[in-house]
Tab-separated table of C-alpha atoms and ligand atoms in Angstrom:
chain	number	residue	atom	x	y	z
A	1	MET	CA	-67.775	-22.003	-5.540
A	2	LYS	CA	-70.792	-24.190	-4.819
A	3	HIS	CA	-69.035	-27.420	-3.761
A	4	LEU	CA	-65.499	-28.560	-2.922
A	5	ARG	CA	-65.251	-32.049	-4.382
A	6	SER	CA	-61.813	-32.324	-5.973
A	7	ILE	CA	-58.661	-30.313	-6.623
A	8	PRO	CA	-58.999	-30.437	-10.449
A	9	GLU	CA	-62.555	-29.109	-10.115
A	10	LEU	CA	-61.369	-26.374	-7.732
A	11	GLY	CA	-58.666	-25.296	-10.197
A	12	ALA	CA	-55.526	-23.234	-9.670
A	13	ASP	CA	-57.393	-19.950	-9.027
A	14	GLY	CA	-59.683	-21.565	-6.476
A	15	LEU	CA	-56.712	-23.209	-4.791
A	16	THR	CA	-54.879	-19.894	-4.468
A	17	ARG	CA	-58.024	-18.126	-3.236
A	18	LEU	CA	-58.579	-20.688	-0.465
A	19	LEU	CA	-54.918	-20.596	0.579
A	20	GLU	CA	-55.099	-16.790	0.863
A	21	LEU	CA	-58.333	-16.999	2.846
A	22	THR	CA	-56.672	-19.494	5.186
A	23	ASN	CA	-54.229	-16.747	6.246
A	24	HIS	CA	-57.183	-14.802	7.661
A	25	MET	CA	-58.418	-17.855	9.512
A	26	VAL	CA	-54.974	-18.442	11.023
A	27	GLU	CA	-55.212	-14.917	12.407
A	28	VAL	CA	-58.663	-15.657	13.886
A	29	ASN	CA	-57.264	-18.797	15.500
A	30	ARG	CA	-54.508	-16.777	17.174
A	31	ARG	CA	-57.032	-14.598	19.009
A	32	PRO	CA	-57.726	-15.252	22.718
A	33	VAL	CA	-61.283	-16.191	21.727
A	34	PRO	CA	-60.909	-17.859	18.320
A	35	LYS	CA	-64.477	-17.429	17.191
A	36	VAL	CA	-66.259	-15.133	14.699
A	37	PRO	CA	-69.956	-14.812	13.827
A	38	ALA	CA	-69.409	-15.271	10.079
A	39	LEU	CA	-71.632	-18.346	9.626
A	40	ARG	CA	-74.226	-17.686	12.324
A	41	GLY	CA	-77.499	-19.376	11.396
A	42	ARG	CA	-75.857	-21.849	8.988
A	43	THR	CA	-75.826	-25.583	9.642
A	44	VAL	CA	-73.044	-27.977	8.681
A	45	VAL	CA	-73.588	-31.734	8.893
A	46	SER	CA	-70.769	-34.250	8.892
A	47	LEU	CA	-71.709	-37.458	7.141
A	48	PHE	CA	-68.836	-39.904	7.700
A	49	PHE	CA	-69.222	-43.454	6.444
A	50	GLU	CA	-65.512	-44.133	7.091
A	51	ASP	CA	-63.394	-43.657	10.184
A	52	SER	CA	-61.659	-40.370	10.810
A	53	THR	CA	-59.991	-38.487	13.634
A	54	ARG	CA	-58.320	-35.360	12.238
A	55	THR	CA	-60.555	-34.567	9.293
A	56	ARG	CA	-63.823	-34.927	11.145
A	57	LEU	CA	-62.752	-33.085	14.289
A	58	SER	CA	-61.139	-30.260	12.350
A	59	PHE	CA	-64.240	-29.717	10.201
A	60	GLU	CA	-66.443	-29.663	13.292
A	61	THR	CA	-64.079	-27.294	15.092
A	62	ALA	CA	-63.884	-25.083	11.989
A	63	ALA	CA	-67.681	-24.863	11.748
A	64	LYS	CA	-67.977	-23.956	15.434
A	65	ARG	CA	-65.286	-21.261	15.230
A	66	LEU	CA	-67.306	-19.644	12.446
A	67	SER	CA	-70.440	-19.889	14.660
A	68	ALA	CA	-72.240	-22.384	12.413
A	69	ASP	CA	-74.453	-25.031	13.985
A	70	THR	CA	-73.165	-28.570	13.547
A	71	MET	CA	-74.876	-31.925	13.193
A	72	THR	CA	-73.009	-35.180	13.385
A	73	PHE	CA	-74.267	-38.222	11.592
A	74	SER	CA	-73.047	-41.459	13.057
A	75	VAL	CA	-73.538	-44.387	10.689
A	76	SER	CA	-73.446	-46.984	13.440
A	77	THR	CA	-76.471	-45.489	15.227
A	78	SER	CA	-78.428	-44.308	12.167
A	79	SER	CA	-81.233	-45.791	10.060
A	80	VAL	CA	-78.591	-46.873	7.536
A	81	ASN	CA	-78.511	-49.949	9.765
A	82	LYS	CA	-82.227	-50.448	9.025
A	83	GLY	CA	-81.442	-50.463	5.318
A	84	GLU	CA	-82.085	-46.773	4.547
A	85	SER	CA	-80.385	-45.778	1.304
A	86	LEU	CA	-77.773	-43.052	0.984
A	87	ARG	CA	-80.167	-41.013	-1.142
A	88	ASP	CA	-82.985	-41.201	1.415
A	89	THR	CA	-80.522	-40.339	4.190
A	90	VAL	CA	-79.291	-37.271	2.291
A	91	GLU	CA	-82.823	-36.131	1.404
A	92	THR	CA	-83.966	-36.567	5.017
A	93	ILE	CA	-81.105	-34.470	6.369
A	94	THR	CA	-81.661	-31.852	3.629
A	95	ASP	CA	-85.317	-31.545	4.714
A	96	MET	CA	-84.137	-30.538	8.192
A	97	GLY	CA	-82.467	-27.490	6.670
A	98	VAL	CA	-78.719	-27.873	6.305
A	99	ASP	CA	-76.356	-25.670	4.348
A	100	ALA	CA	-73.407	-28.023	3.872
A	101	PHE	CA	-72.651	-31.723	3.896
A	102	VAL	CA	-69.113	-32.764	4.761
A	103	VAL	CA	-68.890	-36.266	3.343
A	104	ARG	CA	-66.486	-39.168	3.690
A	105	HIS	CA	-67.280	-42.460	1.963
A	106	LYS	CA	-65.391	-45.531	0.808
A	107	SER	CA	-66.697	-45.196	-2.769
A	108	ALA	CA	-65.171	-42.760	-5.250
A	109	GLY	CA	-67.665	-40.259	-6.685
A	110	ILE	CA	-70.167	-40.234	-3.796
A	111	PRO	CA	-69.831	-36.426	-3.261
A	112	TRP	CA	-70.964	-35.856	-6.879
A	113	GLN	CA	-73.961	-38.149	-6.352
A	114	ILE	CA	-74.911	-36.398	-3.140
A	115	SER	CA	-74.796	-33.011	-4.808
A	116	ASP	CA	-77.485	-34.264	-7.231
A	117	TRP	CA	-79.745	-35.062	-4.279
A	118	THR	CA	-79.428	-31.907	-2.196
A	119	THR	CA	-79.471	-28.152	-2.559
A	120	ALA	CA	-76.794	-27.856	0.144
A	121	ALA	CA	-73.087	-27.419	-0.547
A	122	VAL	CA	-71.043	-30.629	-0.580
A	123	VAL	CA	-67.491	-30.897	0.730
A	124	ASN	CA	-65.535	-34.039	-0.042
A	125	ALA	CA	-63.715	-35.205	3.094
A	126	GLY	CA	-62.357	-38.280	1.262
A	127	ASP	CA	-64.013	-40.544	-1.329
A	128	GLY	CA	-62.366	-43.941	-1.646
A	129	TRP	CA	-59.013	-43.787	-3.456
A	130	HIS	CA	-60.107	-40.725	-5.364
A	131	GLN	CA	-59.817	-37.284	-3.744
A	132	HIS	CA	-59.271	-35.577	-0.387
A	133	PRO	CA	-59.119	-31.919	-1.416
A	134	THR	CA	-58.922	-30.353	2.043
A	135	GLN	CA	-55.879	-32.497	2.906
A	136	ALA	CA	-54.144	-31.129	-0.204
A	137	LEU	CA	-55.070	-27.575	0.847
A	138	VAL	CA	-53.667	-28.271	4.315
A	139	ASP	CA	-50.441	-29.622	2.849
A	140	CYS	CA	-49.949	-26.757	0.383
A	141	PHE	CA	-50.673	-24.211	3.102
A	142	THR	CA	-48.229	-25.926	5.472
A	143	VAL	CA	-45.426	-25.914	2.889
A	144	ARG	CA	-46.112	-22.257	2.038
A	145	GLU	CA	-45.898	-21.401	5.735
A	146	ALA	CA	-42.685	-23.407	6.286
A	147	ARG	CA	-40.876	-22.165	3.167
A	148	GLY	CA	-42.292	-18.637	3.206
A	149	CYS	CA	-43.177	-18.861	-0.492
A	150	GLU	CA	-46.429	-18.732	-2.455
A	151	ARG	CA	-45.467	-21.033	-5.332
A	152	PHE	CA	-43.414	-24.212	-5.357
A	153	ASP	CA	-41.414	-23.764	-8.577
A	154	GLY	CA	-38.065	-25.499	-8.158
A	155	LEU	CA	-39.241	-27.639	-5.214
A	156	THR	CA	-39.411	-31.434	-5.366
A	157	LEU	CA	-42.215	-33.235	-3.540
A	158	THR	CA	-41.437	-36.929	-3.026
A	159	ILE	CA	-44.474	-39.034	-2.100
A	160	VAL	CA	-43.576	-42.449	-0.700
A	161	GLY	CA	-45.666	-45.567	-0.227
A	162	ASP	CA	-49.156	-46.716	-1.065
A	163	ILE	CA	-49.905	-44.353	-3.954
A	164	LYS	CA	-52.360	-46.782	-5.532
A	165	HIS	CA	-54.939	-46.545	-2.740
A	166	SER	CA	-54.242	-42.957	-1.735
A	167	ARG	CA	-56.725	-40.151	-2.268
A	168	VAL	CA	-54.218	-37.915	-0.467
A	169	ALA	CA	-51.604	-38.646	-3.157
A	170	ARG	CA	-54.061	-37.946	-5.988
A	171	SER	CA	-55.179	-34.629	-4.476
A	172	ASN	CA	-51.652	-33.560	-3.593
A	173	ILE	CA	-50.256	-34.401	-7.032
A	174	ALA	CA	-52.907	-32.133	-8.576
A	175	ALA	CA	-52.464	-29.303	-6.071
A	176	PHE	CA	-48.663	-29.252	-5.796
A	177	SER	CA	-48.252	-29.399	-9.563
A	178	MET	CA	-50.666	-26.457	-9.961
A	179	LEU	CA	-48.276	-24.515	-7.723
A	180	GLY	CA	-45.219	-25.517	-9.785
A	181	ALA	CA	-43.648	-28.379	-7.785
A	182	GLN	CA	-41.895	-31.351	-9.413
A	183	ILE	CA	-43.367	-34.595	-8.125
A	184	VAL	CA	-41.578	-37.903	-7.588
A	185	LEU	CA	-43.484	-41.020	-6.543
A	186	VAL	CA	-41.642	-43.807	-4.741
A	187	ALA	CA	-43.352	-47.180	-4.362
A	188	PRO	CA	-43.105	-50.817	-5.306
A	189	PRO	CA	-44.827	-51.469	-8.673
A	190	THR	CA	-47.714	-53.209	-6.855
A	191	LEU	CA	-48.569	-49.974	-5.012
A	192	LEU	CA	-48.670	-47.751	-8.090
A	193	PRO	CA	-51.858	-47.231	-10.139
A	194	PRO	CA	-51.889	-48.698	-13.654
A	195	ASP	CA	-52.359	-45.248	-15.273
A	196	VAL	CA	-49.403	-43.604	-13.490
A	197	ALA	CA	-47.661	-43.047	-16.857
A	198	HIS	CA	-50.299	-40.370	-17.582
A	199	TRP	CA	-49.738	-38.504	-14.315
A	200	PRO	CA	-47.523	-35.392	-14.134
A	201	VAL	CA	-44.893	-37.250	-12.055
A	202	THR	CA	-41.695	-39.240	-12.280
A	203	VAL	CA	-41.581	-42.674	-10.667
A	204	SER	CA	-38.833	-44.412	-8.714
A	205	HIS	CA	-38.787	-47.783	-6.965
A	206	SER	CA	-35.892	-46.836	-4.702
A	207	LEU	CA	-36.211	-44.336	-1.862
A	208	ASP	CA	-32.423	-44.370	-1.399
A	209	ASP	CA	-31.981	-43.100	-4.967
A	210	VAL	CA	-34.162	-40.020	-4.541
A	211	VAL	CA	-34.136	-39.070	-0.860
A	212	GLY	CA	-31.038	-36.901	-1.232
A	213	ARG	CA	-32.756	-34.786	-3.894
A	214	THR	CA	-36.047	-34.015	-2.199
A	215	ASP	CA	-37.342	-30.839	-0.581
A	216	ILE	CA	-40.551	-32.315	0.831
A	217	LEU	CA	-40.604	-35.974	1.863
A	218	TYR	CA	-44.241	-37.058	2.123
A	219	MET	CA	-44.783	-40.462	3.759
A	220	LEU	CA	-48.052	-42.349	3.229
A	221	ARG	CA	-49.765	-45.025	5.279
A	222	LEU	CA	-50.289	-48.504	3.815
A	223	GLN	CA	-54.071	-48.549	3.321
A	224	SER	CA	-54.548	-52.126	4.514
A	225	GLU	CA	-58.352	-51.653	4.688
A	226	ARG	CA	-58.417	-51.065	0.903
A	227	MET	CA	-56.177	-53.981	-0.091
A	228	SER	CA	-57.953	-57.004	-1.464
A	229	GLN	CA	-54.823	-59.026	-2.160
A	230	GLY	CA	-51.202	-59.115	-1.030
A	231	HIS	CA	-49.844	-55.888	-2.481
A	232	VAL	CA	-47.013	-56.150	0.000
A	233	PRO	CA	-45.974	-59.765	0.511
A	234	ASN	CA	-43.696	-58.912	3.407
A	235	LEU	CA	-44.153	-55.934	5.709
A	236	ARG	CA	-40.583	-56.046	7.019
A	237	GLU	CA	-39.176	-55.945	3.509
A	238	TYR	CA	-41.493	-53.019	2.673
A	239	SER	CA	-40.233	-51.107	5.732
A	240	GLU	CA	-36.627	-51.768	4.823
A	241	ARG	CA	-37.097	-50.440	1.290
A	242	PHE	CA	-39.639	-47.672	1.801
A	243	GLY	CA	-39.633	-46.755	5.501
A	244	LEU	CA	-38.146	-43.584	6.950
A	245	ASP	CA	-35.304	-44.543	9.275
A	246	ALA	CA	-32.353	-42.669	10.776
A	247	ARG	CA	-30.072	-43.537	7.846
A	248	ARG	CA	-32.465	-42.070	5.268
A	249	LEU	CA	-33.184	-39.079	7.487
A	250	ALA	CA	-29.457	-38.314	7.426
A	251	MET	CA	-29.499	-38.499	3.594
A	252	LEU	CA	-32.195	-35.780	3.323
A	253	PRO	CA	-30.953	-32.286	2.436
A	254	SER	CA	-30.666	-30.222	5.624
A	255	ASP	CA	-33.525	-27.873	4.702
A	256	ALA	CA	-35.901	-30.643	3.568
A	257	VAL	CA	-39.121	-31.224	5.514
A	258	VAL	CA	-41.032	-34.403	6.388
A	259	MET	CA	-44.828	-34.684	6.143
A	260	HIS	CA	-47.461	-37.361	6.806
A	261	PRO	CA	-51.257	-36.957	6.620
A	262	GLY	CA	-51.805	-39.315	9.554
A	263	PRO	CA	-52.681	-41.762	10.888
A	264	MET	CA	-49.108	-43.089	11.006
A	265	ASN	CA	-48.080	-46.741	11.034
A	266	ARG	CA	-45.176	-46.644	13.438
A	267	GLY	CA	-42.731	-49.403	12.613
A	268	VAL	CA	-43.963	-49.655	9.003
A	269	GLU	CA	-43.405	-46.393	7.075
A	270	MET	CA	-42.171	-44.514	10.168
A	271	LEU	CA	-39.209	-46.339	11.656
A	272	ILE	CA	-38.116	-43.419	13.801
A	273	ASP	CA	-40.079	-41.608	16.460
A	274	PRO	CA	-41.707	-38.710	14.545
A	275	SER	CA	-41.297	-36.452	17.572
A	276	ALA	CA	-37.524	-36.896	17.106
A	277	LEU	CA	-37.627	-35.574	13.536
A	278	PRO	CA	-35.909	-32.169	13.458
A	279	ASN	CA	-37.719	-31.079	10.296
A	280	SER	CA	-41.195	-32.528	10.690
A	281	LEU	CA	-44.265	-30.546	9.611
A	282	ILE	CA	-46.651	-33.227	10.860
A	283	HIS	CA	-47.941	-31.168	13.804
A	284	ARG	CA	-48.269	-28.070	11.587
A	285	GLN	CA	-50.394	-30.122	9.173
A	286	VAL	CA	-52.840	-30.962	11.965
A	287	ALA	CA	-52.869	-27.423	13.370
A	288	ASN	CA	-53.473	-25.870	9.947
A	289	GLY	CA	-56.304	-28.327	9.316
A	290	VAL	CA	-58.727	-26.203	11.313
A	291	SER	CA	-57.838	-22.919	9.567
A	292	VAL	CA	-58.029	-24.481	6.100
A	293	ARG	CA	-61.448	-25.974	6.791
A	294	MET	CA	-62.660	-22.644	8.166
A	295	ALA	CA	-61.608	-21.058	4.870
A	296	VAL	CA	-63.458	-23.727	2.879
A	297	LEU	CA	-66.702	-23.450	4.878
A	298	PHE	CA	-66.532	-19.653	4.783
A	299	ASP	CA	-65.969	-19.612	1.037
A	300	LEU	CA	-68.909	-21.962	0.445
A	301	LEU	CA	-71.393	-20.570	2.922
A	302	ALA	CA	-70.769	-16.912	3.677
A	303	GLY	CA	-72.749	-16.066	0.525
A	304	GLU	CA	-74.139	-12.642	-0.424
A	305	SER	CA	-72.881	-10.795	2.603
A	306	SER	CA	-69.430	-12.350	2.292
A	307	ALA	CA	-67.688	-8.986	1.886
A	308	GLY	CA	-69.046	-7.875	5.255
A	309	ASN	CA	-68.312	-11.244	6.781
A	310	LEU	CA	-64.796	-11.159	5.467
A	311	ARG	CA	-64.165	-7.951	7.411
A	312	GLU	CA	-65.211	-9.857	10.520
A	313	VAL	CA	-62.488	-12.421	9.925
A	314	ALA	CA	-59.846	-10.141	8.430
A	315	PRO	CA	-57.116	-8.814	10.717
B	401	LIG	C1	-55.962	-39.820	5.244
B	401	LIG	C2	-57.294	-40.276	4.704
B	401	LIG	O1	-58.185	-40.670	5.448
B	401	LIG	O2	-57.415	-40.215	3.505
B	401	LIG	N1	-56.004	-39.347	6.546
B	401	LIG	C3	-56.433	-38.075	6.772
B	401	LIG	O3	-57.467	-37.656	6.332
B	401	LIG	N2	-55.614	-37.288	7.477
B	401	LIG	C4	-54.855	-40.749	4.983
B	401	LIG	C5	-54.947	-42.137	5.522
B	401	LIG	O4	-55.959	-42.609	6.005
B	401	LIG	O5	-53.921	-42.817	5.428
């Protein structure tokens, strides 16, 4: 694997390989000193043109735990503010000698463009509405861990909310269906993409109708920063129809789990305190984020000597 830009490009074999490798990284992270020399001498730069808490910090932590050097590019203090183009920025950083770019950008497709301009590996940390492959890896790994299974045949994943603007939904639909899950999308028609009929999903406009038949309830944030017009005329009405409240929680099957990629909109899609959820995987998602990103960076950068390096990370 040269880049990680999307789940379809990664494919089912790549997905399974990275999930298996994540198990080794979980073991490293359980050690008293969670650090291995696997990527010593490699440099990872994070190039974030959009805000992030979890994704950025977990990539940087992952790189450090593998002993890579890290560089952080901060748009607000860079020459982008002097009008420097994305291409010149990428070429400048490449000249300094980096091995991987971790990229987040508001425009879909930017990771593919960047990979034309650099010899370094490119990891997509979110491109517009399009893809967020490491979030899908995190979510698949977290469900595998919670259910103790490798594939999701017979499980129903219900994704609720702003599907239209969600790169997390697009990546998760691809990844969970590769592992055999049935996928149900729940949203008002205004928050569904026009081509949803071609997706491997069923669609409902009523959370009440489907909540009792779900194994994984995946809540999404309303992406207000990506909305150009009133997709949701009334926030209170949206919450009433699509929010997770105590009544709907009680309708979930007892072994169902609740997930959210964060950041949460409390009072919008989350009407109950998430810490009060008995079956929440939200903290596991964040914790697994570091191990998954270690697996991705290792897979991309460990290179020729990867067999030897793998012994360093294997139990
Ligand atoms: C998501 C993102 O940025 O795509 N967050 C994340 O990476 N955990 C989802 C979101 O912003 O709603």
